[in-house]
Amino acid sequence: MIQPASAPSPAFVAVSWAAVFIGMLGYAIGIWVSPMPLNSKGFYLVTLLYGLFAAISVQKSVRDRLEGIPVTDLYFGLCWLSVGLCLLLMLIGLWNAPLPLAERGFYGMAYLLALFGAVAVQKNVRDGARSSLSFPRPGPE
């Protein structure tokens, strides 16, 4: 029996996009108004961009493996290593930043919100593309 895959609900899609944009916007505004030197601002911006890419890559490679699409162990490991490095870089950067604790916490939470939102958006994009196609599903005919 062939059934279309279910698409994500509009509410989940909206919340996922909101999480990405709220996290990125809050993080970017915080960097913009911060009295940090320009090189520190650049570090935090690149860490955000690298983290978003790494989180999306992990989600995609995990999903590929679950669906039987070949993913090499090397690429899979590099994806996880990248996420770990991003989180470590952010942790070290915030630990050593001459910022108030509340501001460091804000950056950390905005960063994690953006990464979570990016994973959810990637999932929604993939599920939405998959739902427009028909796939064979096991079940009674």
Short mmCIF file of N, CA, C and O in Angstrom, two decimals:
data_model
loop_
_atom_site.label_atom_id
_atom_site.label_comp_id
_atom_site.label_asym_id
_atom_site.label_seq_id
_atom_site.Cartn_x
_atom_site.Cartn_y
_atom_site.Cartn_z
N MET A 1 0.85 -1.17 0.00
CA MET A 1 0.00 0.00 0.00
C MET A 1 0.89 1.24 0.00
O MET A 1 1.86 1.32 0.75
N ILE A 2 0.56 2.20 -0.81
CA ILE A 2 1.34 3.43 -0.90
C ILE A 2 0.57 4.56 -0.24
O ILE A 2 -0.56 4.85 -0.60
N GLN A 3 1.22 5.15 0.77
CA GLN A 3 0.62 6.26 1.48
C GLN A 3 1.59 7.44 1.47
O GLN A 3 2.79 7.24 1.57
N PRO A 4 1.06 8.65 1.36
CA PRO A 4 1.97 9.80 1.46
C PRO A 4 2.46 9.96 2.89
O PRO A 4 1.74 9.66 3.84
N ALA A 5 3.70 10.39 3.04
CA ALA A 5 4.24 10.67 4.37
C ALA A 5 3.53 11.89 4.92
O ALA A 5 3.10 12.76 4.18
N SER A 6 3.39 11.93 6.24
CA SER A 6 2.68 13.07 6.83
C SER A 6 3.58 14.30 6.88
O SER A 6 4.75 14.22 7.22
N ALA A 7 3.00 15.42 6.54
CA ALA A 7 3.73 16.70 6.57
C ALA A 7 3.69 17.25 7.98
O ALA A 7 2.78 16.95 8.74
N PRO A 8 4.67 18.05 8.35
CA PRO A 8 4.63 18.67 9.68
C PRO A 8 3.48 19.65 9.77
O PRO A 8 3.06 20.24 8.78
N SER A 9 2.96 19.83 10.97
CA SER A 9 1.83 20.74 11.15
C SER A 9 2.30 22.18 10.95
O SER A 9 3.45 22.52 11.23
N PRO A 10 1.42 23.04 10.48
CA PRO A 10 1.78 24.46 10.30
C PRO A 10 2.25 25.11 11.60
O PRO A 10 3.13 25.96 11.59
N ALA A 11 1.68 24.70 12.73
CA ALA A 11 2.09 25.28 14.01
C ALA A 11 3.54 24.91 14.33
O ALA A 11 4.32 25.76 14.78
N PHE A 12 3.92 23.65 14.09
CA PHE A 12 5.30 23.23 14.37
C PHE A 12 6.28 23.92 13.43
O PHE A 12 7.37 24.31 13.82
N VAL A 13 5.88 24.08 12.18
CA VAL A 13 6.73 24.79 11.22
C VAL A 13 6.94 26.23 11.67
O VAL A 13 8.07 26.75 11.68
N ALA A 14 5.87 26.89 12.08
CA ALA A 14 5.97 28.29 12.51
C ALA A 14 6.83 28.43 13.76
O ALA A 14 7.68 29.33 13.85
N VAL A 15 6.64 27.55 14.72
CA VAL A 15 7.43 27.61 15.96
C VAL A 15 8.91 27.34 15.67
O VAL A 15 9.79 27.97 16.25
N SER A 16 9.18 26.43 14.76
CA SER A 16 10.57 26.11 14.41
C SER A 16 11.27 27.32 13.78
O SER A 16 12.39 27.66 14.16
N TRP A 17 10.60 27.94 12.83
CA TRP A 17 11.19 29.13 12.20
C TRP A 17 11.34 30.26 13.21
O TRP A 17 12.33 30.99 13.21
N ALA A 18 10.35 30.40 14.08
CA ALA A 18 10.43 31.44 15.12
C ALA A 18 11.63 31.19 16.04
O ALA A 18 12.34 32.14 16.40
N ALA A 19 11.87 29.94 16.40
CA ALA A 19 13.00 29.62 17.27
C ALA A 19 14.32 30.00 16.61
O ALA A 19 15.20 30.59 17.26
N VAL A 20 14.47 29.68 15.34
CA VAL A 20 15.70 30.04 14.63
C VAL A 20 15.88 31.55 14.60
O VAL A 20 16.95 32.07 14.95
N PHE A 21 14.84 32.26 14.19
CA PHE A 21 14.98 33.71 14.03
C PHE A 21 15.10 34.43 15.37
O PHE A 21 15.89 35.37 15.49
N ILE A 22 14.37 34.01 16.37
CA ILE A 22 14.48 34.64 17.68
C ILE A 22 15.87 34.40 18.27
O ILE A 22 16.51 35.32 18.79
N GLY A 23 16.35 33.16 18.16
CA GLY A 23 17.69 32.85 18.66
C GLY A 23 18.77 33.63 17.93
O GLY A 23 19.64 34.25 18.55
N MET A 24 18.72 33.63 16.60
CA MET A 24 19.73 34.34 15.81
C MET A 24 19.64 35.85 16.01
O MET A 24 20.67 36.51 16.15
N LEU A 25 18.43 36.38 16.02
CA LEU A 25 18.25 37.82 16.16
C LEU A 25 18.69 38.29 17.55
O LEU A 25 19.40 39.29 17.68
N GLY A 26 18.29 37.57 18.57
CA GLY A 26 18.71 37.93 19.92
C GLY A 26 20.22 37.87 20.08
O GLY A 26 20.84 38.77 20.66
N TYR A 27 20.82 36.84 19.53
CA TYR A 27 22.26 36.67 19.58
C TYR A 27 22.96 37.80 18.82
O TYR A 27 23.91 38.40 19.31
N ALA A 28 22.47 38.10 17.63
CA ALA A 28 23.08 39.14 16.79
C ALA A 28 22.93 40.53 17.43
O ALA A 28 23.88 41.32 17.41
N ILE A 29 21.77 40.82 17.98
CA ILE A 29 21.58 42.12 18.64
C ILE A 29 22.50 42.22 19.86
O ILE A 29 23.11 43.26 20.10
N GLY A 30 22.61 41.13 20.60
CA GLY A 30 23.51 41.12 21.74
C GLY A 30 24.95 41.39 21.35
O GLY A 30 25.66 42.15 22.01
N ILE A 31 25.39 40.79 20.25
CA ILE A 31 26.75 41.02 19.77
C ILE A 31 26.89 42.47 19.32
O ILE A 31 27.89 43.13 19.60
N TRP A 32 25.90 42.97 18.61
CA TRP A 32 25.96 44.34 18.06
C TRP A 32 26.12 45.39 19.15
O TRP A 32 26.92 46.31 19.01
N VAL A 33 25.34 45.27 20.21
CA VAL A 33 25.36 46.30 21.25
C VAL A 33 26.42 46.06 22.32
O VAL A 33 26.64 46.92 23.17
N SER A 34 27.07 44.93 22.27
CA SER A 34 28.07 44.61 23.28
C SER A 34 29.32 45.48 23.11
O SER A 34 29.70 45.82 21.99
N PRO A 35 29.97 45.81 24.22
CA PRO A 35 31.20 46.62 24.13
C PRO A 35 32.44 45.79 23.79
O PRO A 35 33.55 46.28 23.91
N MET A 36 32.25 44.57 23.32
CA MET A 36 33.39 43.71 22.97
C MET A 36 34.16 44.29 21.79
O MET A 36 33.58 44.98 20.95
N PRO A 37 35.45 43.96 21.69
CA PRO A 37 36.20 44.36 20.50
C PRO A 37 35.65 43.65 19.25
O PRO A 37 34.99 42.61 19.34
N LEU A 38 35.94 44.21 18.11
CA LEU A 38 35.41 43.68 16.85
C LEU A 38 35.85 42.23 16.60
O LEU A 38 35.05 41.43 16.11
N ASN A 39 37.07 41.87 16.97
CA ASN A 39 37.50 40.49 16.74
C ASN A 39 36.71 39.51 17.60
O ASN A 39 36.43 38.39 17.18
N SER A 40 36.31 39.91 18.80
CA SER A 40 35.48 39.04 19.64
C SER A 40 34.08 38.89 19.05
O SER A 40 33.50 37.80 19.06
N LYS A 41 33.55 39.98 18.54
CA LYS A 41 32.24 39.92 17.89
C LYS A 41 32.29 38.97 16.69
O LYS A 41 31.36 38.19 16.46
N GLY A 42 33.38 39.03 15.93
CA GLY A 42 33.55 38.13 14.80
C GLY A 42 33.63 36.67 15.23
O GLY A 42 33.05 35.79 14.59
N PHE A 43 34.33 36.42 16.33
CA PHE A 43 34.41 35.05 16.86
C PHE A 43 33.03 34.52 17.18
O PHE A 43 32.68 33.39 16.80
N TYR A 44 32.22 35.31 17.88
CA TYR A 44 30.89 34.84 18.26
C TYR A 44 29.98 34.67 17.05
O TYR A 44 29.17 33.74 17.00
N LEU A 45 30.11 35.53 16.05
CA LEU A 45 29.30 35.39 14.84
C LEU A 45 29.68 34.12 14.08
O LEU A 45 28.80 33.35 13.67
N VAL A 46 30.97 33.88 13.90
CA VAL A 46 31.41 32.69 13.18
C VAL A 46 31.03 31.43 13.95
O VAL A 46 30.64 30.42 13.36
N THR A 47 31.11 31.47 15.28
CA THR A 47 30.71 30.32 16.08
C THR A 47 29.23 30.01 15.89
O THR A 47 28.84 28.85 15.81
N LEU A 48 28.41 31.06 15.79
CA LEU A 48 26.98 30.84 15.53
C LEU A 48 26.76 30.21 14.16
O LEU A 48 26.04 29.22 14.03
N LEU A 49 27.39 30.76 13.14
CA LEU A 49 27.19 30.24 11.78
C LEU A 49 27.70 28.81 11.64
O LEU A 49 27.04 27.96 11.04
N TYR A 50 28.86 28.55 12.21
CA TYR A 50 29.42 27.19 12.18
C TYR A 50 28.52 26.23 12.96
O TYR A 50 28.26 25.10 12.53
N GLY A 51 28.00 26.69 14.09
CA GLY A 51 27.10 25.84 14.88
C GLY A 51 25.81 25.51 14.15
O GLY A 51 25.34 24.37 14.20
N LEU A 52 25.24 26.49 13.47
CA LEU A 52 24.02 26.23 12.70
C LEU A 52 24.26 25.20 11.60
O LEU A 52 23.47 24.27 11.41
N PHE A 53 25.37 25.37 10.89
CA PHE A 53 25.69 24.42 9.83
C PHE A 53 25.94 23.02 10.39
O PHE A 53 25.46 22.03 9.85
N ALA A 54 26.67 22.95 11.49
CA ALA A 54 26.98 21.64 12.08
C ALA A 54 25.72 20.96 12.58
O ALA A 54 25.54 19.74 12.40
N ALA A 55 24.82 21.70 13.22
CA ALA A 55 23.58 21.11 13.73
C ALA A 55 22.71 20.58 12.59
O ALA A 55 22.13 19.49 12.69
N ILE A 56 22.63 21.33 11.50
CA ILE A 56 21.85 20.88 10.35
C ILE A 56 22.50 19.63 9.74
O ILE A 56 21.81 18.69 9.35
N SER A 57 23.81 19.60 9.67
CA SER A 57 24.51 18.44 9.11
C SER A 57 24.29 17.18 9.95
O SER A 57 24.11 16.09 9.41
N VAL A 58 24.30 17.34 11.27
CA VAL A 58 24.03 16.18 12.14
C VAL A 58 22.62 15.69 11.91
O VAL A 58 22.39 14.49 11.76
N GLN A 59 21.65 16.60 11.89
CA GLN A 59 20.27 16.18 11.70
C GLN A 59 20.09 15.45 10.37
O GLN A 59 19.44 14.43 10.30
N LYS A 60 20.70 15.98 9.33
CA LYS A 60 20.58 15.36 8.02
C LYS A 60 21.24 13.99 7.97
O LYS A 60 20.67 13.03 7.46
N SER A 61 22.43 13.86 8.52
CA SER A 61 23.12 12.57 8.46
C SER A 61 22.43 11.53 9.33
O SER A 61 22.36 10.35 8.95
N VAL A 62 21.91 11.92 10.49
CA VAL A 62 21.17 10.98 11.33
C VAL A 62 19.92 10.51 10.60
O VAL A 62 19.60 9.32 10.54
N ARG A 63 19.21 11.45 10.00
CA ARG A 63 17.98 11.10 9.27
C ARG A 63 18.29 10.24 8.04
O ARG A 63 17.56 9.30 7.75
N ASP A 64 19.38 10.55 7.33
CA ASP A 64 19.76 9.74 6.19
C ASP A 64 19.98 8.29 6.61
O ASP A 64 19.52 7.35 5.96
N ARG A 65 20.71 8.10 7.70
CA ARG A 65 20.96 6.74 8.17
C ARG A 65 19.68 6.02 8.56
O ARG A 65 19.52 4.83 8.28
N LEU A 66 18.76 6.72 9.20
CA LEU A 66 17.50 6.09 9.58
C LEU A 66 16.68 5.68 8.37
O LEU A 66 15.93 4.71 8.42
N GLU A 67 16.82 6.41 7.28
CA GLU A 67 16.06 6.11 6.07
C GLU A 67 16.81 5.21 5.10
O GLU A 67 16.36 4.98 3.99
N GLY A 68 17.98 4.73 5.52
CA GLY A 68 18.73 3.80 4.68
C GLY A 68 19.57 4.46 3.61
O GLY A 68 20.05 3.78 2.71
N ILE A 69 19.75 5.75 3.67
CA ILE A 69 20.60 6.46 2.72
C ILE A 69 22.04 6.36 3.24
O ILE A 69 22.28 6.67 4.40
N PRO A 70 22.97 5.92 2.41
CA PRO A 70 24.33 5.72 2.92
C PRO A 70 24.99 7.02 3.37
O PRO A 70 24.95 8.04 2.67
N VAL A 71 25.59 6.98 4.54
CA VAL A 71 26.37 8.07 5.10
C VAL A 71 27.64 7.43 5.64
O VAL A 71 27.57 6.51 6.45
N THR A 72 28.78 7.90 5.20
CA THR A 72 30.03 7.30 5.66
C THR A 72 30.25 7.59 7.14
O THR A 72 29.80 8.62 7.66
N ASP A 73 30.94 6.66 7.79
CA ASP A 73 31.25 6.85 9.21
C ASP A 73 32.11 8.09 9.43
O ASP A 73 31.97 8.78 10.43
N LEU A 74 32.99 8.37 8.47
CA LEU A 74 33.86 9.54 8.59
C LEU A 74 33.03 10.83 8.60
O LEU A 74 33.22 11.69 9.47
N TYR A 75 32.11 10.96 7.66
CA TYR A 75 31.27 12.17 7.61
C TYR A 75 30.39 12.26 8.85
O TYR A 75 30.23 13.33 9.43
N PHE A 76 29.80 11.15 9.24
CA PHE A 76 28.94 11.12 10.41
C PHE A 76 29.72 11.57 11.65
O PHE A 76 29.24 12.39 12.44
N GLY A 77 30.92 11.05 11.80
CA GLY A 77 31.76 11.44 12.93
C GLY A 77 32.16 12.91 12.88
O GLY A 77 32.19 13.59 13.90
N LEU A 78 32.49 13.40 11.67
CA LEU A 78 32.86 14.81 11.53
C LEU A 78 31.69 15.74 11.87
O LEU A 78 31.89 16.82 12.43
N CYS A 79 30.48 15.33 11.54
CA CYS A 79 29.30 16.13 11.89
C CYS A 79 29.18 16.26 13.40
O CYS A 79 28.99 17.36 13.93
N TRP A 80 29.28 15.14 14.10
CA TRP A 80 29.18 15.18 15.55
C TRP A 80 30.35 15.92 16.17
O TRP A 80 30.18 16.67 17.15
N LEU A 81 31.55 15.73 15.62
CA LEU A 81 32.72 16.46 16.11
C LEU A 81 32.52 17.97 15.95
O LEU A 81 32.86 18.75 16.85
N SER A 82 31.96 18.38 14.83
CA SER A 82 31.72 19.80 14.58
C SER A 82 30.75 20.38 15.59
O SER A 82 30.97 21.48 16.11
N VAL A 83 29.67 19.67 15.90
CA VAL A 83 28.73 20.17 16.90
C VAL A 83 29.42 20.27 18.25
O VAL A 83 29.27 21.27 18.96
N GLY A 84 30.18 19.27 18.61
CA GLY A 84 30.91 19.30 19.87
C GLY A 84 31.89 20.46 19.94
O GLY A 84 31.98 21.15 20.96
N LEU A 85 32.62 20.69 18.84
CA LEU A 85 33.57 21.81 18.81
C LEU A 85 32.86 23.15 18.92
O LEU A 85 33.34 24.06 19.60
N CYS A 86 31.74 23.29 18.25
CA CYS A 86 30.97 24.54 18.34
C CYS A 86 30.54 24.81 19.77
O CYS A 86 30.67 25.94 20.27
N LEU A 87 29.99 23.80 20.41
CA LEU A 87 29.55 23.98 21.80
C LEU A 87 30.73 24.27 22.72
O LEU A 87 30.64 25.11 23.62
N LEU A 88 31.85 23.58 22.48
CA LEU A 88 33.05 23.81 23.30
C LEU A 88 33.59 25.22 23.08
O LEU A 88 33.95 25.92 24.05
N LEU A 89 33.67 25.66 21.83
CA LEU A 89 34.13 27.02 21.54
C LEU A 89 33.24 28.06 22.20
O LEU A 89 33.72 29.05 22.76
N MET A 90 31.94 27.85 22.13
CA MET A 90 31.01 28.80 22.76
C MET A 90 31.20 28.80 24.27
O MET A 90 31.25 29.86 24.89
N LEU A 91 31.32 27.62 24.85
CA LEU A 91 31.51 27.53 26.29
C LEU A 91 32.80 28.22 26.74
O LEU A 91 32.80 29.02 27.68
N ILE A 92 33.90 27.95 26.04
CA ILE A 92 35.17 28.58 26.38
C ILE A 92 35.11 30.09 26.18
O ILE A 92 35.58 30.87 27.00
N GLY A 93 34.51 30.51 25.07
CA GLY A 93 34.39 31.94 24.80
C GLY A 93 33.58 32.66 25.86
O GLY A 93 33.95 33.73 26.33
N LEU A 94 32.45 32.06 26.27
CA LEU A 94 31.62 32.71 27.28
C LEU A 94 32.27 32.65 28.66
O LEU A 94 32.13 33.57 29.46
N TRP A 95 32.97 31.57 28.93
CA TRP A 95 33.66 31.45 30.23
C TRP A 95 34.70 32.55 30.41
O TRP A 95 34.85 33.10 31.49
N ASN A 96 35.40 32.86 29.34
CA ASN A 96 36.49 33.84 29.40
C ASN A 96 36.06 35.26 29.03
O ASN A 96 36.89 36.17 29.08
N ALA A 97 34.81 35.44 28.65
CA ALA A 97 34.36 36.77 28.23
C ALA A 97 34.24 37.70 29.44
O ALA A 97 33.75 37.29 30.49
N PRO A 98 34.69 38.94 29.27
CA PRO A 98 34.57 39.91 30.36
C PRO A 98 33.17 40.53 30.37
O PRO A 98 33.00 41.74 30.24
N LEU A 99 32.17 39.69 30.48
CA LEU A 99 30.77 40.13 30.44
C LEU A 99 30.09 39.73 31.75
O LEU A 99 30.50 38.75 32.38
N PRO A 100 29.04 40.43 32.12
CA PRO A 100 28.27 40.00 33.30
C PRO A 100 27.68 38.60 33.08
O PRO A 100 27.42 38.19 31.94
N LEU A 101 27.49 37.88 34.16
CA LEU A 101 26.98 36.51 34.08
C LEU A 101 25.64 36.45 33.35
O LEU A 101 25.41 35.54 32.55
N ALA A 102 24.76 37.41 33.59
CA ALA A 102 23.45 37.41 32.92
C ALA A 102 23.61 37.54 31.41
O ALA A 102 22.89 36.89 30.64
N GLU A 103 24.56 38.35 30.97
CA GLU A 103 24.77 38.52 29.54
C GLU A 103 25.35 37.25 28.92
O GLU A 103 24.96 36.84 27.83
N ARG A 104 26.27 36.62 29.63
CA ARG A 104 26.81 35.35 29.13
C ARG A 104 25.73 34.29 29.03
O ARG A 104 25.68 33.52 28.08
N GLY A 105 24.84 34.26 30.02
CA GLY A 105 23.73 33.31 29.98
C GLY A 105 22.80 33.59 28.82
O GLY A 105 22.30 32.67 28.17
N PHE A 106 22.57 34.87 28.54
CA PHE A 106 21.72 35.24 27.41
C PHE A 106 22.31 34.72 26.10
O PHE A 106 21.61 34.14 25.28
N TYR A 107 23.63 34.94 25.91
CA TYR A 107 24.28 34.45 24.69
C TYR A 107 24.17 32.93 24.57
O TYR A 107 23.88 32.40 23.50
N GLY A 108 24.41 32.25 25.67
CA GLY A 108 24.34 30.79 25.64
C GLY A 108 22.95 30.28 25.30
O GLY A 108 22.80 29.37 24.48
N MET A 109 21.93 30.88 25.89
CA MET A 109 20.56 30.43 25.63
C MET A 109 20.12 30.79 24.20
O MET A 109 19.45 29.99 23.54
N ALA A 110 20.49 31.96 23.72
CA ALA A 110 20.14 32.35 22.35
C ALA A 110 20.83 31.41 21.36
O ALA A 110 20.23 31.01 20.35
N TYR A 111 22.07 31.04 21.66
CA TYR A 111 22.82 30.13 20.80
C TYR A 111 22.14 28.76 20.73
O TYR A 111 21.92 28.22 19.64
N LEU A 112 21.79 28.22 21.89
CA LEU A 112 21.14 26.91 21.91
C LEU A 112 19.77 26.95 21.26
O LEU A 112 19.37 26.00 20.56
N LEU A 113 19.03 28.05 21.44
CA LEU A 113 17.73 28.19 20.79
C LEU A 113 17.88 28.19 19.27
O LEU A 113 17.12 27.53 18.56
N ALA A 114 18.87 28.91 18.76
CA ALA A 114 19.09 28.97 17.32
C ALA A 114 19.47 27.59 16.78
O ALA A 114 18.98 27.17 15.73
N LEU A 115 20.34 26.86 17.48
CA LEU A 115 20.73 25.52 17.03
C LEU A 115 19.55 24.56 17.04
O LEU A 115 19.35 23.81 16.09
N PHE A 116 18.76 24.60 18.12
CA PHE A 116 17.58 23.74 18.17
C PHE A 116 16.61 24.08 17.04
O PHE A 116 16.07 23.20 16.37
N GLY A 117 16.38 25.37 16.83
CA GLY A 117 15.48 25.79 15.76
C GLY A 117 15.96 25.35 14.39
O GLY A 117 15.17 24.94 13.55
N ALA A 118 17.28 25.41 14.16
CA ALA A 118 17.83 24.99 12.87
C ALA A 118 17.58 23.50 12.63
O ALA A 118 17.24 23.08 11.52
N VAL A 119 17.74 22.69 13.67
CA VAL A 119 17.48 21.25 13.54
C VAL A 119 16.00 21.02 13.24
O VAL A 119 15.65 20.21 12.36
N ALA A 120 15.13 21.71 13.94
CA ALA A 120 13.69 21.54 13.72
C ALA A 120 13.28 22.01 12.32
O ALA A 120 12.46 21.36 11.66
N VAL A 121 13.84 23.12 11.86
CA VAL A 121 13.52 23.60 10.51
C VAL A 121 14.00 22.59 9.47
O VAL A 121 13.27 22.30 8.51
N GLN A 122 15.19 22.04 9.63
CA GLN A 122 15.70 21.04 8.69
C GLN A 122 14.77 19.83 8.67
O GLN A 122 14.47 19.29 7.62
N LYS A 123 14.30 19.40 9.83
CA LYS A 123 13.37 18.28 9.90
C LYS A 123 12.08 18.61 9.15
O LYS A 123 11.57 17.80 8.38
N ASN A 124 11.56 19.81 9.37
CA ASN A 124 10.32 20.21 8.70
C ASN A 124 10.48 20.30 7.19
O ASN A 124 9.59 19.90 6.44
N VAL A 125 11.59 20.83 6.74
CA VAL A 125 11.84 20.94 5.30
C VAL A 125 11.89 19.54 4.68
O VAL A 125 11.28 19.28 3.64
N ARG A 126 12.58 18.64 5.36
CA ARG A 126 12.69 17.28 4.82
C ARG A 126 11.34 16.57 4.86
O ARG A 126 10.97 15.90 3.90
N ASP A 127 10.62 16.68 5.96
CA ASP A 127 9.31 16.04 6.05
C ASP A 127 8.33 16.62 5.04
O ASP A 127 7.53 15.91 4.45
N GLY A 128 8.40 17.93 4.84
CA GLY A 128 7.52 18.57 3.87
C GLY A 128 7.81 18.11 2.45
O GLY A 128 6.90 17.84 1.67
N ALA A 129 9.08 17.98 2.11
CA ALA A 129 9.46 17.51 0.77
C ALA A 129 9.06 16.05 0.60
O ALA A 129 8.61 15.64 -0.46
N ARG A 130 9.23 15.29 1.66
CA ARG A 130 8.91 13.86 1.60
C ARG A 130 7.41 13.63 1.51
O ARG A 130 6.95 12.67 0.89
N SER A 131 6.61 14.49 2.15
CA SER A 131 5.17 14.28 2.15
C SER A 131 4.54 14.55 0.79
O SER A 131 3.45 14.08 0.51
N SER A 132 5.24 15.29 -0.06
CA SER A 132 4.69 15.56 -1.39
C SER A 132 4.91 14.40 -2.34
O SER A 132 4.36 14.36 -3.42
N LEU A 133 5.72 13.43 -1.92
CA LEU A 133 5.96 12.23 -2.71
C LEU A 133 5.22 11.06 -2.09
O LEU A 133 4.79 11.12 -0.94
N SER A 134 5.08 9.98 -2.82
CA SER A 134 4.46 8.78 -2.27
C SER A 134 5.54 7.74 -2.05
O SER A 134 6.39 7.51 -2.91
N PHE A 135 5.50 7.12 -0.89
CA PHE A 135 6.47 6.09 -0.54
C PHE A 135 5.72 4.84 -0.14
O PHE A 135 4.69 4.90 0.51
N PRO A 136 6.27 3.68 -0.52
CA PRO A 136 5.63 2.44 -0.07
C PRO A 136 5.76 2.30 1.45
O PRO A 136 6.83 2.53 1.99
N ARG A 137 4.67 1.98 2.11
CA ARG A 137 4.66 1.76 3.55
C ARG A 137 4.17 0.35 3.82
O ARG A 137 3.21 -0.10 3.20
N PRO A 138 4.81 -0.33 4.74
CA PRO A 138 4.31 -1.67 5.07
C PRO A 138 2.98 -1.57 5.79
O PRO A 138 2.74 -0.64 6.55
N GLY A 139 2.13 -2.51 5.53
CA GLY A 139 0.84 -2.52 6.21
C GLY A 139 -0.16 -3.35 5.45
O GLY A 139 0.12 -3.85 4.35
N PRO A 140 -1.33 -3.52 6.00
CA PRO A 140 -2.35 -4.32 5.32
C PRO A 140 -2.84 -3.63 4.06
O PRO A 140 -2.94 -2.41 4.00
N GLU A 141 -3.13 -4.42 3.06
CA GLU A 141 -3.61 -3.86 1.80
C GLU A 141 -5.08 -4.04 1.65
O GLU A 141 -5.72 -4.86 2.11
#
